[in-house]
Amino acid sequence: MKEAAIRLDLDEILEKAAGGVKLDRQEVVFLLSRTEEKDTEKIFSRARETRNHYFDDKIFLYGFVYFSTYCRNDCTFCFYRRSNAVSARYRKTHEEILETAEKLTASGVHLLDLTMGEDPFYFNEGHFEDLLEITRAVKERSGLPVMISPGVVPREILEEFSKVGVDWYACYQETHNRDLYAKMRLNQDYDERLNLKYYAHELGMLSEEGLLAGIGETTEDLAHSFEVMDELSADQVRVMSFVPQEGTPLEKLQILPRLREMLVIALMRLLFPDRLIPASLDVDGIAGLKQRLNSGANVITSIIPPDQGLMGVSQSTLDIREGGRTVNGTIPILNELGLKPASAGDYANWVRERKKLYLPVL
Ligand code: SAM
Ligand code: MD0
Ligand code: SF4
């Protein structure tokens, strides 16, 4: 270990990354293990330069529509796990979803993310048709690119989603350490979940992969996760710090400093310079936006209209009613950092160009 510390040089590694040379696992672990501010600031600053090189000062904005909080699964980290009696459950009607989508669109978001728990109403009671119908309507009326985050749906349903014009399939492993995965996503097949993202690409859709920070992963696990993300050629890559949830098995888990998440964002930027990387408002609300953008993120996610009775995931209520998680709420922070919202056209172009990598087989 001592020898490694002597041989590895921060400036050299950052130079290498900036020059587009792939970092090896040891170098990634070294960067992820930095704790001194003078070192971490060098990493963040390089990540910002890289983002600005690829995306200029333009930031993409995602509207978040968590339209059903029912779930058949029991993920240990999640507030909405089936056996949690304290979480608020709702399933929005088509009209409510369309109204929310309209409000978000009018407020200036660039994409709508339709998210749900693995709601038994859709999964077990044969209402997938409803889901496709509402997705089609949202896509048509908003004219915006659409992401779906429905959990692990049957392959035929993913095919149907691609046919109604869904642009993105988001589904996160959280970790690529299979043992840790099995402890987090109880009774959920690792490969089935991962393979569905490959299948999304085969269908011509883009895919998002994501990690949780602070659930017991090691820095080696994270370096391995980056390799899996690379192999998948995930078009958007994310990390969110684990937020302990009332009524769940991990309620009392000791949390890590936010530095872990920020370094993962920065590493993602250095390793996947041209990809989309979220700064989620769902972890620390609007107060946490600046540090995530300063770590190299180029997308703001979890923008939620204040008056629709909608919830967040890891922060179910933080800043929502107050209107903090809105496009307007983000503008002063963007201004302060010399950044600005992209145009809808900029975002649609990015999606169109990126999709050229995946020619649909169906
Ligand atoms: N149910 C779908 C699924 O699991 O794929 C989609 C929605 S799920 C609620 C979205 C994501 O929220 C999870 O994949 C996880 O990354 C994140 N999440 C859930 N609980 C969290 C927590 N306690 N802290 C941080 N992130 C959390
Ligand atoms: C977010 N709360 O973007 C949302 C959610 C699901 N695709 C995204 C985790 O932070
Ligand atoms: Fe359900 Fe998704 Fe929460 Fe797991 S993370 S319990 S699948 S809503």
Short mmCIF file of C-alpha atoms and ligand atoms in Angstrom, two decimals:
data_model
loop_
_atom_site.label_atom_id
_atom_site.label_comp_id
_atom_site.label_asym_id
_atom_site.label_seq_id
_atom_site.Cartn_x
_atom_site.Cartn_y
_atom_site.Cartn_z
CA MET A 1 0.00 0.00 0.00
CA LYS A 2 2.82 2.34 0.97
CA GLU A 3 4.61 1.62 -2.27
CA ALA A 4 1.45 2.38 -4.25
CA ALA A 5 1.11 5.71 -2.46
CA ILE A 6 4.62 6.66 -3.52
CA ARG A 7 4.28 5.59 -7.12
CA LEU A 8 0.93 7.18 -7.82
CA ASP A 9 0.99 10.89 -8.52
CA LEU A 10 -2.22 12.88 -8.52
CA ASP A 11 -1.19 15.45 -11.14
CA GLU A 12 0.11 12.77 -13.45
CA ILE A 13 -3.07 10.74 -13.19
CA LEU A 14 -5.24 13.78 -13.86
CA GLU A 15 -3.07 14.69 -16.86
CA LYS A 16 -3.51 11.18 -18.15
CA ALA A 17 -7.28 11.30 -17.72
CA ALA A 18 -7.50 14.70 -19.41
CA GLY A 19 -5.52 13.31 -22.33
CA GLY A 20 -8.11 10.60 -22.80
CA VAL A 21 -5.88 7.78 -21.54
CA LYS A 22 -7.85 5.08 -19.71
CA LEU A 23 -7.05 4.94 -16.01
CA ASP A 24 -6.41 1.57 -14.45
CA ARG A 25 -8.21 0.30 -11.40
CA GLN A 26 -5.43 1.26 -9.03
CA GLU A 27 -5.44 4.83 -10.30
CA VAL A 28 -9.21 5.11 -9.99
CA VAL A 29 -9.07 3.80 -6.43
CA PHE A 30 -6.29 6.28 -5.68
CA LEU A 31 -8.41 9.21 -6.88
CA LEU A 32 -11.47 7.97 -4.99
CA SER A 33 -9.42 7.76 -1.80
CA ARG A 34 -8.24 11.39 -1.74
CA THR A 35 -9.48 13.30 1.31
CA GLU A 36 -7.33 16.42 1.50
CA GLU A 37 -9.02 19.49 0.11
CA LYS A 38 -6.05 20.59 -1.99
CA ASP A 39 -6.17 17.18 -3.72
CA THR A 40 -9.93 16.83 -4.08
CA GLU A 41 -10.18 20.38 -5.43
CA LYS A 42 -7.73 19.45 -8.19
CA ILE A 43 -9.95 16.50 -9.11
CA PHE A 44 -13.13 18.59 -9.11
CA SER A 45 -11.54 21.37 -11.06
CA ARG A 46 -10.36 18.90 -13.74
CA ALA A 47 -13.86 17.40 -13.84
CA ARG A 48 -15.41 20.86 -14.39
CA GLU A 49 -12.95 21.66 -17.17
CA THR A 50 -13.83 18.37 -18.85
CA ARG A 51 -17.57 19.05 -18.56
CA ASN A 52 -17.18 22.56 -19.94
CA HIS A 53 -15.12 21.25 -22.82
CA TYR A 54 -17.90 18.86 -23.89
CA PHE A 55 -21.01 20.77 -22.84
CA ASP A 56 -19.95 24.38 -22.57
CA ASP A 57 -21.87 26.25 -19.90
CA LYS A 58 -25.12 24.44 -20.72
CA ILE A 59 -26.91 22.33 -18.18
CA PHE A 60 -29.79 19.95 -18.94
CA LEU A 61 -32.89 19.95 -16.72
CA TYR A 62 -35.03 16.87 -16.00
CA GLY A 63 -38.60 16.92 -14.72
CA PHE A 64 -39.41 14.09 -12.35
CA VAL A 65 -42.85 12.46 -12.18
CA TYR A 66 -43.01 9.79 -9.48
CA PHE A 67 -46.51 8.74 -10.43
CA SER A 68 -46.89 5.57 -8.37
CA THR A 69 -45.21 4.86 -5.04
CA TYR A 70 -46.60 1.32 -4.71
CA CYS A 71 -43.98 -1.39 -5.06
CA ARG A 72 -43.88 -5.18 -4.96
CA ASN A 73 -40.18 -5.21 -4.05
CA ASP A 74 -38.42 -4.90 -0.75
CA CYS A 75 -35.14 -3.11 -1.44
CA THR A 76 -33.55 -2.59 1.97
CA PHE A 77 -32.48 1.02 1.26
CA CYS A 78 -35.83 2.28 -0.07
CA PHE A 79 -38.57 4.22 1.71
CA TYR A 80 -41.16 2.76 -0.66
CA ARG A 81 -40.23 -0.90 -0.14
CA ARG A 82 -43.29 -3.12 0.07
CA SER A 83 -43.09 -3.81 3.76
CA ASN A 84 -42.64 -0.20 4.86
CA ALA A 85 -45.89 0.81 6.53
CA VAL A 86 -44.88 4.44 7.11
CA SER A 87 -44.37 5.55 3.50
CA ALA A 88 -47.11 7.47 1.70
CA ARG A 89 -48.64 5.54 -1.18
CA TYR A 90 -50.38 7.03 -4.16
CA ARG A 91 -51.04 6.23 -7.79
CA LYS A 92 -51.72 9.26 -9.96
CA THR A 93 -54.47 9.16 -12.60
CA HIS A 94 -53.76 9.75 -16.28
CA GLU A 95 -55.21 13.24 -16.01
CA GLU A 96 -53.01 14.08 -13.06
CA ILE A 97 -49.92 12.77 -14.83
CA LEU A 98 -50.69 14.79 -17.94
CA GLU A 99 -51.28 17.93 -15.90
CA THR A 100 -47.95 17.48 -14.13
CA ALA A 101 -46.19 16.83 -17.42
CA GLU A 102 -47.70 20.01 -18.85
CA LYS A 103 -46.59 22.10 -15.88
CA LEU A 104 -43.07 20.75 -16.03
CA THR A 105 -42.87 21.32 -19.77
CA ALA A 106 -44.09 24.90 -19.41
CA SER A 107 -41.50 25.52 -16.69
CA GLY A 108 -38.69 24.74 -19.12
CA VAL A 109 -37.45 21.20 -18.40
CA HIS A 110 -35.78 19.31 -21.25
CA LEU A 111 -36.94 15.77 -20.44
CA LEU A 112 -39.70 14.08 -18.46
CA ASP A 113 -38.76 11.09 -16.29
CA LEU A 114 -41.78 8.87 -15.61
CA THR A 115 -40.94 6.85 -12.52
CA MET A 116 -42.76 4.29 -10.41
CA GLY A 117 -42.26 1.51 -7.92
CA GLU A 118 -42.88 -1.92 -9.39
CA ASP A 119 -46.54 -1.24 -8.77
CA PRO A 120 -48.57 -4.49 -8.64
CA PHE A 121 -51.45 -2.68 -10.35
CA TYR A 122 -49.34 -2.55 -13.52
CA PHE A 123 -47.14 -5.60 -12.94
CA ASN A 124 -49.59 -8.20 -11.65
CA GLU A 125 -52.97 -6.99 -12.71
CA GLY A 126 -52.31 -6.67 -16.41
CA HIS A 127 -52.44 -2.88 -16.70
CA PHE A 128 -49.27 -2.42 -18.71
CA GLU A 129 -51.51 -1.13 -21.52
CA ASP A 130 -52.43 1.82 -19.31
CA LEU A 131 -48.78 2.55 -18.73
CA LEU A 132 -48.01 2.56 -22.44
CA GLU A 133 -51.03 4.73 -23.13
CA ILE A 134 -50.06 7.36 -20.60
CA THR A 135 -46.46 7.33 -21.79
CA ARG A 136 -47.57 7.80 -25.38
CA ALA A 137 -49.81 10.71 -24.35
CA VAL A 138 -47.06 12.41 -22.30
CA LYS A 139 -44.62 12.08 -25.18
CA GLU A 140 -47.09 13.44 -27.73
CA ARG A 141 -48.40 16.35 -25.69
CA SER A 142 -45.09 17.53 -24.29
CA GLY A 143 -43.02 17.06 -27.43
CA LEU A 144 -40.11 16.36 -25.08
CA PRO A 145 -37.80 13.36 -24.85
CA VAL A 146 -39.12 10.90 -22.28
CA MET A 147 -37.35 8.61 -19.82
CA ILE A 148 -39.08 5.72 -18.09
CA SER A 149 -37.95 4.36 -14.72
CA PRO A 150 -40.45 1.55 -14.13
CA GLY A 151 -38.14 -1.11 -12.62
CA VAL A 152 -37.64 -4.46 -14.35
CA VAL A 153 -40.44 -4.82 -16.88
CA PRO A 154 -40.94 -7.84 -19.17
CA ARG A 155 -38.93 -7.61 -22.41
CA GLU A 156 -42.08 -7.36 -24.53
CA ILE A 157 -43.14 -4.32 -22.55
CA LEU A 158 -39.79 -2.65 -23.09
CA GLU A 159 -40.28 -3.29 -26.81
CA GLU A 160 -43.67 -1.59 -26.60
CA PHE A 161 -42.15 1.38 -24.80
CA SER A 162 -39.61 1.75 -27.58
CA LYS A 163 -42.43 1.65 -30.13
CA VAL A 164 -44.29 4.52 -28.45
CA GLY A 165 -41.12 6.59 -28.72
CA VAL A 166 -39.61 6.39 -25.24
CA ASP A 167 -36.07 7.73 -25.46
CA TRP A 168 -34.49 6.48 -22.23
CA TYR A 169 -34.69 3.43 -20.00
CA ALA A 170 -33.37 4.12 -16.49
CA CYS A 171 -32.75 1.24 -14.12
CA TYR A 172 -29.95 1.23 -11.56
CA GLN A 173 -27.99 -1.72 -10.20
CA GLU A 174 -26.85 0.50 -7.26
CA THR A 175 -23.73 -1.67 -6.95
CA HIS A 176 -21.96 -4.20 -9.16
CA ASN A 177 -20.72 -6.20 -6.24
CA ARG A 178 -23.10 -9.15 -6.55
CA ASP A 179 -23.04 -10.00 -2.83
CA LEU A 180 -23.85 -6.44 -1.83
CA TYR A 181 -26.51 -6.26 -4.56
CA ALA A 182 -28.19 -9.36 -3.15
CA LYS A 183 -28.38 -7.67 0.27
CA MET A 184 -29.86 -4.49 -1.19
CA ARG A 185 -32.20 -5.59 -3.93
CA LEU A 186 -33.71 -8.59 -2.18
CA ASN A 187 -34.92 -11.37 -4.49
CA GLN A 188 -34.14 -9.43 -7.64
CA ASP A 189 -32.01 -11.06 -10.30
CA TYR A 190 -28.82 -9.11 -10.95
CA ASP A 191 -28.38 -10.23 -14.55
CA GLU A 192 -31.98 -9.72 -15.53
CA ARG A 193 -31.75 -6.13 -14.36
CA LEU A 194 -28.42 -5.47 -16.06
CA ASN A 195 -29.35 -7.21 -19.30
CA LEU A 196 -32.48 -5.15 -19.73
CA LYS A 197 -30.26 -2.09 -20.19
CA TYR A 198 -28.38 -3.88 -22.95
CA TYR A 199 -31.72 -4.77 -24.47
CA ALA A 200 -32.82 -1.11 -24.36
CA HIS A 201 -29.81 -0.33 -26.57
CA GLU A 202 -30.78 -3.11 -28.95
CA LEU A 203 -34.18 -1.49 -29.21
CA GLY A 204 -32.60 1.87 -30.04
CA MET A 205 -33.21 3.46 -26.65
CA LEU A 206 -30.62 5.16 -24.45
CA SER A 207 -29.97 3.76 -20.99
CA GLU A 208 -29.03 5.11 -17.61
CA GLU A 209 -27.04 3.19 -15.00
CA GLY A 210 -26.70 4.28 -11.38
CA LEU A 211 -24.90 3.73 -8.10
CA LEU A 212 -25.63 4.32 -4.45
CA ALA A 213 -22.78 5.78 -2.42
CA GLY A 214 -22.39 4.75 1.21
CA ILE A 215 -24.12 1.37 1.26
CA GLY A 216 -21.03 -0.61 2.17
CA GLU A 217 -19.26 -0.50 -1.18
CA THR A 218 -15.46 -0.31 -1.29
CA THR A 219 -13.48 1.96 -3.59
CA GLU A 220 -12.52 -1.21 -5.51
CA ASP A 221 -16.23 -1.94 -5.97
CA LEU A 222 -16.70 1.54 -7.40
CA ALA A 223 -13.78 1.13 -9.79
CA HIS A 224 -15.34 -2.15 -10.91
CA SER A 225 -18.71 -0.43 -11.36
CA PHE A 226 -17.10 2.06 -13.74
CA GLU A 227 -15.82 -0.86 -15.80
CA VAL A 228 -19.32 -2.34 -16.00
CA MET A 229 -20.76 1.06 -16.98
CA ASP A 230 -18.11 1.35 -19.66
CA GLU A 231 -18.90 -2.11 -21.00
CA LEU A 232 -22.60 -1.21 -21.06
CA SER A 233 -21.80 2.12 -22.70
CA ALA A 234 -24.38 3.68 -20.38
CA ASP A 235 -25.44 7.02 -21.88
CA GLN A 236 -26.18 8.60 -18.53
CA VAL A 237 -24.40 7.57 -15.35
CA ARG A 238 -25.36 8.60 -11.87
CA VAL A 239 -24.60 8.29 -8.20
CA MET A 240 -26.65 9.31 -5.20
CA SER A 241 -25.60 9.17 -1.58
CA PHE A 242 -27.64 6.71 0.41
CA VAL A 243 -30.19 8.59 2.54
CA PRO A 244 -31.41 6.53 5.54
CA GLN A 245 -35.17 5.97 5.46
CA GLU A 246 -37.60 5.69 8.35
CA GLY A 247 -39.13 2.26 8.75
CA THR A 248 -36.48 0.41 6.71
CA PRO A 249 -33.74 -2.08 7.68
CA LEU A 250 -30.99 0.46 6.86
CA GLU A 251 -32.61 3.24 8.87
CA LYS A 252 -29.68 3.31 11.30
CA LEU A 253 -26.84 2.74 8.84
CA GLN A 254 -23.98 5.14 9.50
CA ILE A 255 -23.75 7.50 6.52
CA LEU A 256 -20.55 8.50 4.74
CA PRO A 257 -19.47 12.10 4.16
CA ARG A 258 -20.86 13.53 0.90
CA LEU A 259 -17.30 13.63 -0.41
CA ARG A 260 -17.74 10.02 -1.59
CA GLU A 261 -20.62 10.98 -3.94
CA MET A 262 -18.79 14.07 -5.20
CA LEU A 263 -15.65 12.10 -6.03
CA VAL A 264 -17.74 9.48 -7.85
CA ILE A 265 -19.39 12.24 -9.91
CA ALA A 266 -15.96 13.67 -10.74
CA LEU A 267 -14.54 10.25 -11.62
CA MET A 268 -17.51 9.55 -13.85
CA ARG A 269 -16.84 12.82 -15.64
CA LEU A 270 -13.17 11.98 -16.13
CA LEU A 271 -13.88 8.42 -17.28
CA PHE A 272 -16.99 9.18 -19.37
CA PRO A 273 -16.34 12.77 -20.46
CA ASP A 274 -19.10 13.01 -23.07
CA ARG A 275 -21.88 11.33 -21.06
CA LEU A 276 -24.69 12.85 -19.05
CA ILE A 277 -24.16 12.94 -15.29
CA PRO A 278 -26.88 14.10 -12.90
CA ALA A 279 -26.72 16.43 -9.95
CA SER A 280 -29.82 15.09 -8.20
CA LEU A 281 -31.93 17.41 -6.07
CA ASP A 282 -33.21 14.26 -4.37
CA VAL A 283 -30.32 13.92 -1.93
CA ASP A 284 -29.72 17.35 -0.36
CA GLY A 285 -32.33 19.42 -2.15
CA ILE A 286 -31.46 22.76 -3.67
CA ALA A 287 -28.74 23.33 -1.03
CA GLY A 288 -26.76 20.44 -2.50
CA LEU A 289 -26.88 21.55 -6.12
CA LYS A 290 -23.79 23.71 -6.17
CA GLN A 291 -21.37 21.08 -4.93
CA ARG A 292 -22.71 18.50 -7.40
CA LEU A 293 -22.33 20.88 -10.35
CA ASN A 294 -18.89 21.77 -9.04
CA SER A 295 -18.01 18.08 -9.13
CA GLY A 296 -18.65 17.91 -12.88
CA ALA A 297 -22.36 17.05 -13.24
CA ASN A 298 -24.16 18.45 -16.30
CA VAL A 299 -27.81 17.50 -15.68
CA ILE A 300 -30.11 18.62 -12.87
CA THR A 301 -32.61 15.89 -12.02
CA SER A 302 -35.59 15.56 -9.71
CA ILE A 303 -37.27 18.85 -10.64
CA ILE A 304 -40.79 18.51 -9.18
CA PRO A 305 -43.75 20.91 -9.42
CA PRO A 306 -44.71 22.15 -5.95
CA ASP A 307 -48.47 21.77 -6.10
CA GLN A 308 -49.12 18.31 -7.53
CA GLY A 309 -48.84 16.16 -4.43
CA LEU A 310 -45.80 14.39 -5.81
CA MET A 311 -42.92 12.93 -3.85
CA GLY A 312 -39.21 12.46 -4.28
CA VAL A 313 -37.50 9.13 -3.69
CA SER A 314 -34.58 9.51 -1.31
CA GLN A 315 -35.93 12.83 -0.05
CA SER A 316 -39.66 12.33 -0.25
CA THR A 317 -40.63 15.90 0.67
CA LEU A 318 -37.51 18.10 0.99
CA ASP A 319 -37.89 21.45 -0.86
CA ILE A 320 -40.85 20.28 -2.94
CA ARG A 321 -43.79 22.28 -1.55
CA GLU A 322 -41.55 25.29 -1.09
CA GLY A 323 -40.90 25.34 -4.84
CA GLY A 324 -37.17 24.82 -4.36
CA ARG A 325 -37.00 21.88 -6.72
CA THR A 326 -38.09 23.88 -9.74
CA VAL A 327 -36.39 25.33 -12.80
CA ASN A 328 -36.67 28.78 -11.22
CA GLY A 329 -35.13 27.44 -8.03
CA THR A 330 -32.04 26.32 -9.93
CA ILE A 331 -31.42 29.52 -11.94
CA PRO A 332 -29.67 31.63 -9.27
CA ILE A 333 -27.27 28.75 -8.60
CA LEU A 334 -26.55 28.24 -12.28
CA ASN A 335 -25.92 31.98 -12.64
CA GLU A 336 -23.62 32.02 -9.67
CA LEU A 337 -21.52 29.25 -11.22
CA GLY A 338 -21.41 30.84 -14.68
CA LEU A 339 -23.68 28.14 -16.07
CA LYS A 340 -27.07 28.31 -17.78
CA PRO A 341 -29.91 26.02 -18.84
CA ALA A 342 -29.42 24.50 -22.29
CA SER A 343 -32.19 25.03 -24.84
CA ALA A 344 -34.73 22.28 -25.52
CA GLY A 345 -33.15 22.01 -28.97
CA ASP A 346 -29.67 21.45 -27.50
CA TYR A 347 -30.98 18.56 -25.47
CA ALA A 348 -33.06 16.99 -28.25
CA ASN A 349 -29.99 17.15 -30.50
CA TRP A 350 -27.82 15.43 -27.94
CA VAL A 351 -30.36 12.62 -27.63
CA ARG A 352 -30.73 12.30 -31.41
CA GLU A 353 -26.97 12.13 -31.96
CA ARG A 354 -26.37 9.67 -29.17
CA LYS A 355 -29.14 7.38 -30.42
CA LYS A 356 -27.26 6.94 -33.67
CA LEU A 357 -25.02 4.53 -31.74
CA TYR A 358 -27.93 2.15 -31.31
CA LEU A 359 -29.77 1.13 -34.40
CA PRO A 360 -32.98 -0.65 -33.41
CA VAL A 361 -33.23 -4.33 -34.28
CA LEU A 362 -37.04 -4.36 -34.19
N1 SAM B 1 -38.62 1.40 -8.72
C1 SAM B 1 -37.72 1.64 -9.77
C2 SAM B 1 -36.40 1.01 -9.55
O1 SAM B 1 -36.07 0.68 -8.41
O2 SAM B 1 -35.67 0.84 -10.53
C3 SAM B 1 -37.52 3.10 -10.08
C4 SAM B 1 -37.57 4.08 -8.95
S1 SAM B 1 -36.39 3.85 -7.67
C5 SAM B 1 -37.32 4.46 -6.35
C6 SAM B 1 -35.18 4.99 -8.14
C7 SAM B 1 -33.83 4.99 -7.46
O3 SAM B 1 -33.86 5.76 -6.29
C8 SAM B 1 -33.22 3.69 -7.00
O4 SAM B 1 -32.72 2.93 -8.05
C9 SAM B 1 -32.12 4.19 -6.07
O5 SAM B 1 -30.95 4.45 -6.80
C10 SAM B 1 -32.69 5.51 -5.57
N2 SAM B 1 -32.98 5.41 -4.14
C11 SAM B 1 -33.97 4.73 -3.55
N3 SAM B 1 -33.89 4.83 -2.20
C12 SAM B 1 -32.82 5.60 -1.94
C13 SAM B 1 -32.21 6.06 -0.73
N4 SAM B 1 -32.67 5.71 0.44
N5 SAM B 1 -31.14 6.86 -0.83
C14 SAM B 1 -30.63 7.22 -2.04
N6 SAM B 1 -31.17 6.79 -3.21
C15 SAM B 1 -32.24 6.00 -3.16
C1 MD0 B 2 -33.73 11.67 -9.45
N1 MD0 B 2 -35.44 11.16 -7.80
O1 MD0 B 2 -33.48 11.95 -10.61
C2 MD0 B 2 -35.02 10.92 -9.14
C3 MD0 B 2 -34.92 9.43 -9.43
C4 MD0 B 2 -35.23 7.93 -11.43
N2 MD0 B 2 -34.93 7.84 -12.82
C5 MD0 B 2 -34.61 9.19 -10.90
C6 MD0 B 2 -33.92 8.74 -8.50
O2 MD0 B 2 -32.96 11.99 -8.57
FE1 SF4 B 3 -39.35 -0.61 -5.27
FE2 SF4 B 3 -37.58 0.77 -6.71
FE3 SF4 B 3 -37.85 1.20 -4.06
FE4 SF4 B 3 -36.77 -1.07 -4.89
S1 SF4 B 3 -35.93 1.01 -5.22
S2 SF4 B 3 -38.35 -0.90 -3.30
S3 SF4 B 3 -37.91 -1.48 -6.79
S4 SF4 B 3 -39.38 1.60 -5.61
#
